[in-house]
């Protein structure tokens, strides 16, 4: 079969971080193939895709498209040659309609549309041709993430792309949205679109990909046909050691109540109830998992407890102390730590150094002070320890945070929060974007902290994660808890039932 894309000895070194992000990468991908790229955080997956898309330049080596060497200076050159990329952070104008977003930038130049009716018809045809249903007149800002994803792909298809690059597309989808999405990709491939698919979820990779290339420290470790490999094999190639997919968990030994929540309600700016009368007690040394499809009040629950959003009713006590009216900082001072879902905007200051981010909020601690100034060696030593513990590949204390790979940013936030000796740890999607080895490490770390008496509130849309870690499970649906599950009842079926309760009656 003829190669659609061929990488020949592609290398890229980043002087600012002293990382060889791509190291003589060579492999090729055939037309209409779904080709997955796997590898640890920082392995160089996004870098390689950015080079293919013309966002980055290789230091050496070349890329051939249908046998012809390409040299892209800008993504527009890549699009011109039929290459499209959907980034993890979408590029959508919220106030525009679906149609307007899809045609943005190409409306007059290539298509010469004059009438809205033609535009709508074009979008409709496109969405029917590729079986990607969407309402052309919907305002983008009102769409759920799954549909925004679809919109991004339609945008690319409208530009007649033949090669589609998807960098962790499923990280933002709910488990329910993933299956149809993977089907969509297979459908596109049947239509001769060549797809690059990056994901840390190995079962997805095996389901959708024809072949899989594993990258490790910038190099190609191996390329395998999907039927010739499995999750264990892939994980081992990525990490270089065996991965235990289910860690051993001993029974919790809950102690004193740490967090007491009574009738907590949270409204949005328009007065709509996001969280309705939620009550629970979380004790020292236990993990309470909050399961549910995203958008059912998780953000409100976490924001209410951490003090990021004003609550409209209820009481919150931390170790018996009423903190209902405390601000974020006072709550943190009392021992509350928080790993937010949106690490880029809430968890980190991308403009600061890695050390500054690791220290964020604790610059005043004696451990890090020397009279009136920062004790820089102590700060750096601490940052180094977190970087090593969480294996943040390619990071140095005074390095730029913004240049870290997606998963490595997450590790910085986790490391900072977990190591702050909290009594209450609130974690929201703690392992989103992490590689399998890091997930294993984070899960083990959370359990270790539980066993040392930390109370942990785990909010996750990953059922696997909820089941692996939780001592008790609450399911959030429509802003209320649906009933607690413990012991044997913490299984996929029971959780799933509560997650979708009443949905068949809605229609
Ligand atoms: N613009 C940049 N400047 C400096 N270093 C960079 C830059 N972009 C990436 N790096 C470094 O290159 C390495 C590879 O990063 P890349 O983003 O390609 O990893 P990745 O495989 O996509 O990881 P993840 O799974 O976490 O997304 C990392 O160590 C990263 O810090
Ligand atoms: Mg990446």
XYZ file of C-alpha atoms and ligand atoms in Angstrom:
539
model
C 0.000 0.000 0.000
C 1.168 3.484 -0.754
C 2.233 5.705 2.097
C 0.085 8.769 2.681
C 2.454 10.224 5.248
C 6.036 9.246 5.830
C 8.232 10.588 8.607
C 11.938 10.299 7.812
C 14.367 10.852 10.651
C 12.408 13.763 12.065
C 14.202 15.408 14.988
C 13.345 18.388 17.144
C 15.332 19.721 20.069
C 13.935 22.426 22.345
C 16.784 24.548 23.685
C 14.603 26.353 26.228
C 13.838 23.104 28.035
C 16.874 21.152 26.806
C 14.591 18.349 25.639
C 15.071 16.213 22.551
C 11.339 16.044 21.902
C 11.643 14.077 18.659
C 14.672 11.941 17.970
C 15.024 10.528 14.445
C 11.375 9.588 14.161
C 10.679 7.371 11.151
C 7.478 5.565 10.249
C 4.795 5.753 7.627
C 1.031 5.722 7.519
C -1.131 4.488 4.663
C -4.132 6.181 3.110
C -7.367 5.666 5.002
C -5.597 4.243 8.017
C -6.370 5.148 11.609
C -2.925 5.352 13.114
C -2.656 5.778 16.869
C 0.314 7.301 18.632
C 0.879 6.292 22.213
C 3.541 7.164 24.719
C 4.222 8.565 28.142
C 3.611 12.195 28.996
C 6.362 14.139 27.296
C 7.236 11.368 24.838
C 6.939 13.796 21.945
C 3.542 12.912 20.447
C 2.160 16.443 20.249
C 5.489 17.777 18.990
C 5.479 15.338 16.080
C 1.899 16.221 15.193
C 2.665 19.930 15.458
C 5.499 19.423 12.992
C 3.195 17.596 10.595
C 0.692 20.430 10.876
C 3.300 23.129 10.280
C 3.132 24.582 13.777
C 6.688 23.530 14.571
C 9.717 22.989 12.397
C 11.962 19.945 12.601
C 15.697 20.547 13.067
C 16.371 17.761 10.628
C 14.590 15.030 8.729
C 11.602 15.345 6.469
C 7.981 14.463 6.027
C 6.639 13.113 2.754
C 3.000 13.418 1.806
C 2.112 10.932 -0.915
C 5.803 10.580 -1.637
C 6.462 14.289 -1.991
C 8.614 16.070 0.570
C 6.711 18.870 2.202
C 7.856 22.018 3.792
C 5.204 23.851 5.708
C 5.898 27.192 7.175
C 2.432 27.704 8.572
C -0.612 25.600 9.366
C -2.265 27.298 6.387
C 0.270 25.517 4.158
C -0.647 22.232 5.802
C -4.362 22.864 5.359
C -3.653 23.721 1.737
C -2.138 20.251 1.356
C -5.145 18.639 3.006
C -3.942 18.290 6.588
C -6.190 19.305 9.476
C -5.617 19.220 13.215
C -8.042 19.334 16.114
C -6.299 20.497 19.247
C -7.163 19.634 22.802
C -8.226 23.209 23.317
C -10.893 23.991 20.789
C -10.782 26.846 18.393
C -14.417 27.836 18.247
C -16.213 31.176 18.347
C -18.891 30.667 20.978
C -21.188 33.441 19.820
C -21.261 32.190 16.217
C -23.571 29.540 14.842
C -22.330 26.130 13.817
C -22.500 27.166 10.159
C -20.577 30.346 10.712
C -17.874 28.515 12.636
C -17.525 25.913 9.918
C -17.252 28.477 7.142
C -15.139 30.971 9.023
C -12.239 32.032 6.845
C -13.314 30.074 3.779
C -16.711 31.603 3.094
C -15.768 33.927 0.297
C -12.357 32.717 -0.738
C -13.110 29.198 -1.771
C -16.817 28.737 -1.794
C -18.162 32.124 -2.720
C -21.331 31.798 -0.677
C -23.737 34.639 -0.878
C -26.820 33.399 0.817
C -27.223 31.967 4.225
C -29.464 29.294 2.720
C -26.597 27.973 0.624
C -24.305 27.993 3.577
C -26.751 26.038 5.670
C -27.274 23.553 2.866
C -23.535 23.106 2.504
C -23.142 22.363 6.215
C -26.096 19.997 6.116
C -24.673 18.065 3.179
C -21.303 17.864 4.836
C -22.737 16.591 8.087
C -24.842 14.004 6.234
C -22.012 12.851 4.011
C -19.800 12.045 6.978
C -22.628 11.040 9.288
C -21.822 13.754 11.823
C -25.249 15.138 12.722
C -25.357 18.679 14.044
C -27.832 21.562 13.963
C -26.322 24.121 11.542
C -28.141 27.013 13.180
C -27.258 26.191 16.809
C -25.101 28.730 18.598
C -21.744 27.085 19.290
C -21.547 28.309 22.876
C -24.676 26.371 23.779
C -23.360 23.009 22.584
C -21.996 20.268 24.851
C -18.355 19.322 24.449
C -19.105 16.249 22.359
C -20.804 18.374 19.721
C -18.065 21.013 19.809
C -15.669 18.223 18.983
C -17.879 17.246 16.061
C -17.973 20.872 14.978
C -14.174 21.039 14.987
C -14.002 17.971 12.779
C -16.628 19.345 10.399
C -14.609 22.539 10.164
C -11.676 20.487 8.981
C -13.740 18.449 6.543
C -15.165 21.638 5.045
C -11.585 22.518 4.195
C -11.321 19.276 2.243
C -8.718 17.743 4.448
C -7.515 14.214 3.749
C -5.336 13.842 6.807
C -6.875 14.476 10.209
C -4.777 14.866 13.343
C -6.571 14.385 16.654
C -4.543 15.113 19.793
C -6.275 13.423 22.725
C -9.756 13.980 21.298
C -11.486 11.731 23.788
C -10.031 13.376 26.895
C -12.935 15.828 26.911
C -15.663 13.360 25.993
C -17.844 11.515 28.458
C -17.544 7.734 28.310
C -20.975 7.667 26.637
C -19.758 9.942 23.864
C -16.602 7.965 23.150
C -18.070 4.944 21.369
C -20.001 6.870 18.721
C -17.005 9.134 18.287
C -14.721 6.193 17.546
C -17.311 4.896 15.079
C -17.215 8.291 13.395
C -13.471 8.055 12.993
C -13.782 4.612 11.436
C -16.371 6.010 9.049
C -14.043 8.854 8.062
C -11.243 6.392 7.444
C -13.538 4.389 5.156
C -13.998 7.635 3.220
C -10.218 7.617 2.712
C -9.411 10.165 5.394
C -6.106 9.258 7.036
C -6.291 9.741 10.779
C -3.677 10.283 13.464
C -5.189 9.480 16.837
C -3.411 10.289 20.083
C -4.801 8.863 23.296
C -3.704 7.560 26.661
C -6.690 5.237 26.787
C -5.306 2.037 25.435
C -8.598 0.218 25.013
C -9.807 3.057 22.762
C -6.616 2.887 20.791
C -7.031 -0.833 20.262
C -10.646 -0.385 19.264
C -10.196 2.330 16.673
C -6.673 2.051 15.286
C -5.401 -0.102 12.465
C -1.839 0.334 13.677
C -0.205 1.875 16.708
C 3.141 3.585 17.011
C 4.585 3.773 20.505
C 6.907 6.692 21.231
C 9.335 6.829 24.089
C 11.560 9.762 25.007
C 11.229 11.211 21.519
C 11.990 7.980 19.696
C 9.816 5.423 17.982
C 9.771 2.381 20.224
C 7.668 0.176 17.939
C 4.800 0.074 15.476
C 2.251 -2.698 15.865
C -0.919 -3.795 14.128
C -3.799 -3.498 16.584
C -4.738 -7.213 16.454
C -1.124 -8.130 17.260
C -0.996 -6.293 20.562
C -2.962 -5.597 23.754
C -3.151 -3.041 26.557
C -0.508 -4.750 28.674
C 1.925 -5.045 25.817
C 1.416 -1.398 24.827
C 1.757 -0.149 28.383
C 4.960 -2.042 28.862
C 6.427 -0.696 25.631
C 5.536 2.837 26.684
C 6.737 2.733 30.242
C 9.413 0.080 30.078
C 7.986 -1.886 32.981
C 4.904 -3.881 33.733
C 1.810 -1.895 34.651
C -0.695 -3.159 37.164
C -4.019 -1.989 35.888
C -5.879 -2.570 39.109
C -4.042 -1.712 42.289
C -4.629 -3.603 45.474
C -6.759 -1.686 47.880
C -7.159 -2.611 51.494
C -10.332 -1.727 53.395
C -10.456 1.833 54.657
C -10.254 2.582 58.343
C -12.304 5.754 58.593
C -11.656 8.064 61.522
C -13.160 11.358 62.636
C -15.453 13.318 60.326
C -13.346 15.802 58.336
C -15.847 17.299 55.922
C -19.500 17.658 56.806
C -21.762 18.989 54.108
C -25.372 19.717 54.912
C -27.986 20.652 52.341
C -25.505 22.276 49.992
C -27.074 24.137 47.077
C -25.348 26.154 44.392
C -26.974 28.331 41.737
C -25.482 29.827 38.622
C -25.685 33.516 37.750
C -29.104 33.062 36.176
C -30.473 31.486 39.320
C -30.553 27.952 37.936
C -29.805 25.332 40.571
C -26.642 23.438 39.670
C -26.493 21.586 42.967
C -29.551 20.844 45.018
C -29.521 20.006 48.703
C -26.525 17.700 48.820
C -25.515 16.251 52.198
C -22.721 13.890 53.191
C -19.975 13.283 55.714
C -16.437 12.430 54.697
C -14.148 10.943 57.320
C -10.412 10.862 57.737
C -8.851 7.915 55.949
C -11.544 7.314 53.383
C -12.171 8.089 49.744
C -15.627 9.171 48.715
C -16.042 8.848 44.967
C -18.502 11.081 43.181
C -19.477 9.442 39.911
C -21.698 10.769 37.166
C -21.844 12.053 33.637
C -20.080 15.403 33.522
C -22.304 18.433 33.740
C -24.502 17.036 36.513
C -23.283 19.362 39.238
C -19.710 18.153 39.750
C -18.199 21.578 39.156
C -20.725 23.226 41.508
C -20.074 20.683 44.233
C -16.321 21.146 44.044
C -16.550 24.934 43.772
C -18.946 25.132 46.697
C -16.695 23.076 48.947
C -13.476 24.801 47.951
C -15.031 28.269 48.136
C -14.626 29.157 44.484
C -18.343 29.762 43.990
C -20.824 31.327 46.407
C -23.356 28.826 47.640
C -27.068 29.499 47.817
C -27.808 27.291 50.771
C -26.385 24.790 53.212
C -23.535 24.400 55.649
C -19.971 23.177 55.321
C -17.846 22.112 58.264
C -14.178 21.227 58.189
C -13.045 19.277 61.254
C -16.088 20.605 63.056
C -15.382 24.223 62.181
C -18.061 26.052 60.200
C -16.297 27.243 57.035
C -19.450 28.051 55.069
C -18.487 31.697 54.762
C -14.712 31.290 54.522
C -12.886 32.379 51.391
C -10.655 30.045 49.376
C -7.481 31.062 51.144
C -8.824 30.541 54.641
C -10.084 27.107 53.681
C -6.703 26.194 52.246
C -4.998 27.384 55.400
C -7.160 24.968 57.374
C -5.872 22.069 55.317
C -8.030 21.877 52.232
C -6.195 21.050 49.007
C -7.754 21.039 45.579
C -6.827 19.623 42.190
C -9.135 21.440 39.767
C -10.478 19.962 36.582
C -9.252 22.808 34.427
C -5.575 22.783 35.295
C -4.528 25.260 32.636
C -6.775 28.045 33.849
C -7.231 27.343 37.514
C -4.411 25.113 38.634
C -1.398 26.812 37.162
C 0.105 30.107 36.206
C 1.607 29.229 32.818
C 3.743 32.383 32.831
C 5.534 31.370 36.035
C 8.394 28.900 36.408
C 7.768 25.312 37.371
C 9.209 25.940 40.838
C 6.925 28.922 41.359
C 3.941 26.823 40.417
C 4.946 24.016 42.723
C 5.296 26.525 45.537
C 2.150 28.485 44.700
C 0.302 29.374 47.869
C 3.106 28.270 50.152
C 5.721 30.935 49.521
C 5.186 32.149 53.054
C 5.871 28.829 54.737
C 8.903 28.963 57.005
C 10.404 25.997 55.242
C 10.768 28.155 52.125
C 11.802 31.438 53.788
C 15.165 32.851 54.698
C 14.559 35.933 56.793
C 12.692 38.265 54.455
C 13.288 36.486 51.178
C 12.630 33.171 49.529
C 15.062 30.433 50.382
C 15.775 29.652 46.761
C 17.853 26.492 47.291
C 15.150 25.053 49.555
C 12.463 25.953 47.018
C 14.420 24.384 44.189
C 15.130 21.260 46.199
C 11.428 20.891 46.939
C 10.499 21.438 43.291
C 13.097 18.851 42.269
C 11.590 16.351 44.645
C 8.085 16.817 43.230
C 9.438 16.640 39.679
C 11.214 13.382 40.495
C 8.359 11.832 42.518
C 5.858 12.526 39.772
C 8.331 11.840 36.959
C 7.651 15.111 35.181
C 9.776 14.340 32.168
C 11.864 17.223 30.886
C 11.110 19.579 33.777
C 13.624 21.647 35.744
C 12.680 23.980 38.630
C 13.397 27.202 36.767
C 11.955 25.918 33.486
C 8.904 27.487 31.850
C 5.589 25.928 32.874
C 3.919 26.802 29.591
C 6.286 24.507 27.702
C 5.394 21.381 29.627
C 3.411 18.687 27.868
C -0.277 18.446 28.803
C 0.079 15.517 31.153
C 3.130 16.959 32.823
C 1.257 20.147 33.737
C -1.319 17.991 35.460
C 1.410 16.259 37.441
C 2.721 19.591 38.710
C -0.691 20.532 40.121
C -1.195 17.100 41.625
C 2.247 17.070 43.168
C 1.772 20.496 44.720
C -1.649 19.824 46.170
C -1.092 16.282 47.391
C 2.223 17.134 49.030
C 0.814 20.120 50.902
C -0.079 17.840 53.835
C -3.821 18.434 53.550
C -6.473 17.003 55.841
C -8.977 17.189 53.015
C -8.065 16.592 49.401
C -10.628 17.461 46.743
C -9.598 16.057 43.381
C -11.545 16.607 40.185
C -10.576 14.374 37.224
C -7.123 13.796 38.744
C -5.754 11.610 35.973
C -7.187 13.225 32.853
C -4.457 13.322 30.222
C -2.004 11.193 32.216
C -0.218 8.180 30.779
C -0.860 4.714 32.203
C 2.257 4.698 34.348
C 1.399 8.049 35.872
C -2.196 6.995 36.520
C -0.910 4.027 38.439
C 1.377 6.291 40.447
C -1.344 8.854 41.188
C -3.805 6.177 42.252
C -1.249 4.633 44.558
C -0.399 8.050 45.964
C -4.037 8.841 46.685
C -4.466 5.513 48.467
C -1.291 6.082 50.486
C -2.621 9.447 51.609
C -5.937 7.906 52.499
C -4.127 5.375 54.651
C -2.278 8.195 56.348
C -5.623 9.670 57.347
C -6.354 12.191 54.617
C -10.026 12.524 53.698
C -10.361 12.409 49.924
C -13.239 13.574 47.779
C -12.709 12.084 44.324
C -14.816 13.516 41.526
C -14.392 11.623 38.281
C -16.334 10.758 35.160
C -14.084 7.717 34.716
C -15.974 4.802 36.136
C -12.772 2.717 36.282
C -11.149 5.330 38.445
C -14.140 5.579 40.766
C -14.228 1.809 41.187
C -10.489 1.461 41.686
C -10.253 4.026 44.480
C -13.543 4.678 46.242
C -14.566 3.290 49.609
C -18.022 4.755 49.122
C -19.634 6.084 45.967
C -22.223 8.780 45.462
C -23.691 9.359 42.022
C -24.493 12.902 40.931
C -27.401 13.327 38.557
C -29.146 16.611 37.886
C -27.442 18.248 40.861
C -28.493 15.706 43.484
C -26.991 12.569 45.001
C -28.828 9.450 43.873
C -27.955 7.212 46.787
C -24.779 5.825 48.270
C -23.069 2.640 47.124
C -20.642 0.654 49.263
C -18.742 -2.652 49.165
C -19.912 -5.084 46.515
C -22.381 -2.531 45.180
C -19.538 -0.438 43.845
C -19.684 -1.952 40.376
C -20.227 -0.763 36.841
C -23.847 -1.890 36.705
C -25.050 -0.239 39.915
C -23.174 2.988 39.246
C -24.349 3.042 35.642
C -27.966 2.589 36.666
C -27.861 5.524 39.058
C -26.006 7.657 36.533
C -28.767 7.390 33.965
C -31.723 6.960 36.300
C -35.011 8.167 34.864
C -33.537 8.927 31.467
C -35.814 6.497 29.622
C -38.819 8.357 31.044
C -37.663 11.735 29.817
C -38.412 11.131 26.167
N 7.451 24.769 22.747
C 8.241 24.032 23.529
N 9.353 24.536 24.075
C 10.128 23.801 24.865
N 9.912 22.512 25.182
C 8.821 21.924 24.661
C 7.920 22.654 23.827
N 6.923 21.826 23.464
C 7.174 20.637 24.054
N 8.314 20.691 24.778
C 8.910 19.577 25.522
O 9.080 18.494 24.646
C 8.719 17.255 25.269
C 7.652 16.569 24.456
O 6.442 17.287 24.611
P 5.094 16.854 23.892
O 4.125 17.923 24.172
O 5.390 16.521 22.469
O 4.739 15.517 24.689
P 3.464 14.559 24.573
O 3.975 13.221 24.149
O 2.447 15.188 23.719
O 2.996 14.463 26.098
P 1.506 14.464 26.786
O 1.033 13.037 26.750
O 1.748 14.871 28.192
O 0.654 15.411 26.025
C 8.285 17.625 26.677
O 9.348 17.376 27.566
C 7.978 19.092 26.616
O 8.231 19.730 27.834
Mg 0.536 16.036 24.099
